[in-house]
């Protein structure tokens, strides 16, 4: 083993240019693999950015309106609790394409799981007949 290390050391000393090229090529390959891994992780999880911006809920609990869910906010790991919301299920059909949707009535913009606006604004309380469609549905 010692002889092999001496041979490698003397070879690197006599061929400094090739050794430098080998080190730079190895560093370039490692850097490109790390970058590819990071980009692959971002590409395979496209909802992470949307989830973070919307402060999306990890858990949706569908309960009766009479259920007391305020005590959930005191549990370990719970950052925020929103609701309860008046919820109705519906089916939207446009040109033969059907989508099952849930309509939630909120008194204002929710702190958790809020929709991200691509264009437009939150509803005006003076006009109670408005609807906000999330980008994922529209």
mmCIF file of C-alpha atoms in Angstrom:
data_model
loop_
_atom_site.group_PDB
_atom_site.id
_atom_site.type_symbol
_atom_site.label_atom_id
_atom_site.label_comp_id
_atom_site.label_asym_id
_atom_site.label_seq_id
_atom_site.Cartn_x
_atom_site.Cartn_y
_atom_site.Cartn_z
ATOM 1 C CA UNK A 1 0.000 0.000 0.000
ATOM 2 C CA UNK A 2 2.836 2.345 0.863
ATOM 3 C CA UNK A 3 4.483 1.722 -2.488
ATOM 4 C CA UNK A 4 1.240 2.531 -4.316
ATOM 5 C CA UNK A 5 0.863 5.818 -2.459
ATOM 6 C CA UNK A 6 4.507 6.750 -3.209
ATOM 7 C CA UNK A 7 3.975 5.933 -6.878
ATOM 8 C CA UNK A 8 0.773 8.038 -7.036
ATOM 9 C CA UNK A 9 2.462 10.937 -5.235
ATOM 10 C CA UNK A 10 5.472 10.962 -7.566
ATOM 11 C CA UNK A 11 3.215 10.665 -10.617
ATOM 12 C CA UNK A 12 1.123 13.642 -9.488
ATOM 13 C CA UNK A 13 4.323 15.644 -8.850
ATOM 14 C CA UNK A 14 5.683 14.996 -12.333
ATOM 15 C CA UNK A 15 2.341 15.644 -14.125
ATOM 16 C CA UNK A 16 1.062 18.721 -12.303
ATOM 17 C CA UNK A 17 -1.127 19.954 -15.182
ATOM 18 C CA UNK A 18 -2.916 16.653 -15.538
ATOM 19 C CA UNK A 19 -3.415 16.431 -11.774
ATOM 20 C CA UNK A 20 -4.903 19.934 -11.687
ATOM 21 C CA UNK A 21 -7.210 19.068 -14.589
ATOM 22 C CA UNK A 22 -8.271 15.878 -12.789
ATOM 23 C CA UNK A 23 -9.086 17.789 -9.586
ATOM 24 C CA UNK A 24 -11.026 20.493 -11.492
ATOM 25 C CA UNK A 25 -12.951 17.906 -13.516
ATOM 26 C CA UNK A 26 -13.869 16.002 -10.358
ATOM 27 C CA UNK A 27 -15.002 19.220 -8.631
ATOM 28 C CA UNK A 28 -17.097 20.135 -11.689
ATOM 29 C CA UNK A 29 -18.786 16.737 -11.774
ATOM 30 C CA UNK A 30 -19.538 16.853 -8.039
ATOM 31 C CA UNK A 31 -20.942 20.397 -8.305
ATOM 32 C CA UNK A 32 -23.152 19.477 -11.263
ATOM 33 C CA UNK A 33 -24.451 16.390 -9.458
ATOM 34 C CA UNK A 34 -25.313 18.455 -6.382
ATOM 35 C CA UNK A 35 -27.096 21.047 -8.530
ATOM 36 C CA UNK A 36 -28.970 18.339 -10.434
ATOM 37 C CA UNK A 37 -30.091 16.768 -7.148
ATOM 38 C CA UNK A 38 -31.374 20.098 -5.850
ATOM 39 C CA UNK A 39 -33.229 20.873 -9.087
ATOM 40 C CA UNK A 40 -34.676 17.361 -9.213
ATOM 41 C CA UNK A 41 -35.990 17.748 -5.683
ATOM 42 C CA UNK A 42 -37.635 21.050 -6.623
ATOM 43 C CA UNK A 43 -39.089 19.591 -9.834
ATOM 44 C CA UNK A 44 -40.553 16.500 -8.176
ATOM 45 C CA UNK A 45 -42.313 18.550 -5.493
ATOM 46 C CA UNK A 46 -43.934 21.459 -7.362
ATOM 47 C CA UNK A 47 -46.541 22.099 -4.675
ATOM 48 C CA UNK A 48 -44.048 22.943 -1.940
ATOM 49 C CA UNK A 49 -43.723 26.592 -3.029
ATOM 50 C CA UNK A 50 -47.497 26.992 -3.370
ATOM 51 C CA UNK A 51 -48.036 25.290 -0.011
ATOM 52 C CA UNK A 52 -45.565 27.631 1.676
ATOM 53 C CA UNK A 53 -47.045 30.787 0.122
ATOM 54 C CA UNK A 54 -50.605 29.787 0.955
ATOM 55 C CA UNK A 55 -49.696 28.656 4.474
ATOM 56 C CA UNK A 56 -51.611 25.538 3.554
ATOM 57 C CA UNK A 57 -53.052 23.180 6.079
ATOM 58 C CA UNK A 58 -51.430 19.826 6.663
ATOM 59 C CA UNK A 59 -54.731 18.507 7.950
ATOM 60 C CA UNK A 60 -58.300 19.347 7.037
ATOM 61 C CA UNK A 61 -60.806 18.189 9.643
ATOM 62 C CA UNK A 62 -64.368 17.866 8.430
ATOM 63 C CA UNK A 63 -66.573 17.989 11.505
ATOM 64 C CA UNK A 64 -70.075 18.946 12.377
ATOM 65 C CA UNK A 65 -70.643 22.653 13.045
ATOM 66 C CA UNK A 66 -71.364 21.847 16.685
ATOM 67 C CA UNK A 67 -67.885 20.286 17.206
ATOM 68 C CA UNK A 68 -65.533 22.317 19.411
ATOM 69 C CA UNK A 69 -62.218 22.510 17.522
ATOM 70 C CA UNK A 70 -60.696 25.424 19.478
ATOM 71 C CA UNK A 71 -58.714 23.058 21.717
ATOM 72 C CA UNK A 72 -56.739 21.841 18.683
ATOM 73 C CA UNK A 73 -54.784 25.107 18.656
ATOM 74 C CA UNK A 74 -53.184 24.183 21.997
ATOM 75 C CA UNK A 75 -51.721 20.907 20.704
ATOM 76 C CA UNK A 76 -47.957 20.586 20.163
ATOM 77 C CA UNK A 77 -46.932 21.281 16.575
ATOM 78 C CA UNK A 78 -50.102 23.195 15.671
ATOM 79 C CA UNK A 79 -49.176 26.641 14.357
ATOM 80 C CA UNK A 80 -52.650 27.908 13.501
ATOM 81 C CA UNK A 81 -56.259 26.835 13.311
ATOM 82 C CA UNK A 82 -58.753 28.392 10.930
ATOM 83 C CA UNK A 83 -62.454 27.901 10.642
ATOM 84 C CA UNK A 84 -64.979 26.485 11.095
ATOM 85 C CA UNK A 85 -66.279 27.280 7.633
ATOM 86 C CA UNK A 86 -69.701 26.721 6.184
ATOM 87 C CA UNK A 87 -68.974 24.058 3.532
ATOM 88 C CA UNK A 88 -71.044 22.706 0.665
ATOM 89 C CA UNK A 89 -70.102 20.183 -2.016
ATOM 90 C CA UNK A 90 -71.021 20.823 -5.616
ATOM 91 C CA UNK A 91 -70.318 19.632 -9.136
ATOM 92 C CA UNK A 92 -69.297 22.136 -11.802
ATOM 93 C CA UNK A 93 -69.789 21.119 -15.418
ATOM 94 C CA UNK A 94 -68.454 23.064 -18.391
ATOM 95 C CA UNK A 95 -68.614 21.670 -21.950
ATOM 96 C CA UNK A 96 -68.839 18.091 -20.732
ATOM 97 C CA UNK A 97 -65.998 18.356 -18.213
ATOM 98 C CA UNK A 98 -67.027 17.843 -14.610
ATOM 99 C CA UNK A 99 -65.201 18.949 -11.485
ATOM 100 C CA UNK A 100 -66.221 18.166 -7.929
ATOM 101 C CA UNK A 101 -65.644 21.218 -5.740
ATOM 102 C CA UNK A 102 -66.124 22.243 -2.147
ATOM 103 C CA UNK A 103 -67.430 25.723 -1.481
ATOM 104 C CA UNK A 104 -66.327 27.304 1.789
ATOM 105 C CA UNK A 105 -67.827 30.456 3.209
ATOM 106 C CA UNK A 106 -65.342 32.618 5.107
ATOM 107 C CA UNK A 107 -65.978 35.969 6.791
ATOM 108 C CA UNK A 108 -62.579 37.248 5.574
ATOM 109 C CA UNK A 109 -59.334 36.044 4.101
ATOM 110 C CA UNK A 110 -58.266 32.987 6.147
ATOM 111 C CA UNK A 111 -54.910 33.025 7.923
ATOM 112 C CA UNK A 112 -54.231 29.377 7.031
ATOM 113 C CA UNK A 113 -54.856 27.690 3.682
ATOM 114 C CA UNK A 114 -55.666 30.962 1.947
ATOM 115 C CA UNK A 115 -56.017 31.065 -1.835
ATOM 116 C CA UNK A 116 -53.235 32.612 -3.902
ATOM 117 C CA UNK A 117 -54.420 35.330 -6.223
ATOM 118 C CA UNK A 118 -53.091 35.300 -9.773
ATOM 119 C CA UNK A 119 -55.256 38.289 -10.583
ATOM 120 C CA UNK A 120 -58.121 40.114 -8.937
ATOM 121 C CA UNK A 121 -58.704 40.761 -5.246
ATOM 122 C CA UNK A 122 -60.443 39.418 -2.178
ATOM 123 C CA UNK A 123 -64.220 39.776 -2.081
ATOM 124 C CA UNK A 124 -65.870 43.047 -1.165
ATOM 125 C CA UNK A 125 -68.194 42.727 1.870
ATOM 126 C CA UNK A 126 -70.567 45.227 0.215
ATOM 127 C CA UNK A 127 -71.200 42.672 -2.587
ATOM 128 C CA UNK A 128 -72.082 39.371 -0.869
ATOM 129 C CA UNK A 129 -72.678 37.454 -4.122
ATOM 130 C CA UNK A 130 -69.013 37.131 -5.196
ATOM 131 C CA UNK A 131 -66.926 33.978 -5.576
ATOM 132 C CA UNK A 132 -63.164 33.399 -5.377
ATOM 133 C CA UNK A 133 -61.813 30.552 -7.535
ATOM 134 C CA UNK A 134 -58.431 29.142 -6.689
ATOM 135 C CA UNK A 135 -55.937 28.781 -9.522
ATOM 136 C CA UNK A 136 -55.932 24.985 -9.098
ATOM 137 C CA UNK A 137 -59.644 24.857 -9.922
ATOM 138 C CA UNK A 138 -59.824 27.560 -12.557
#
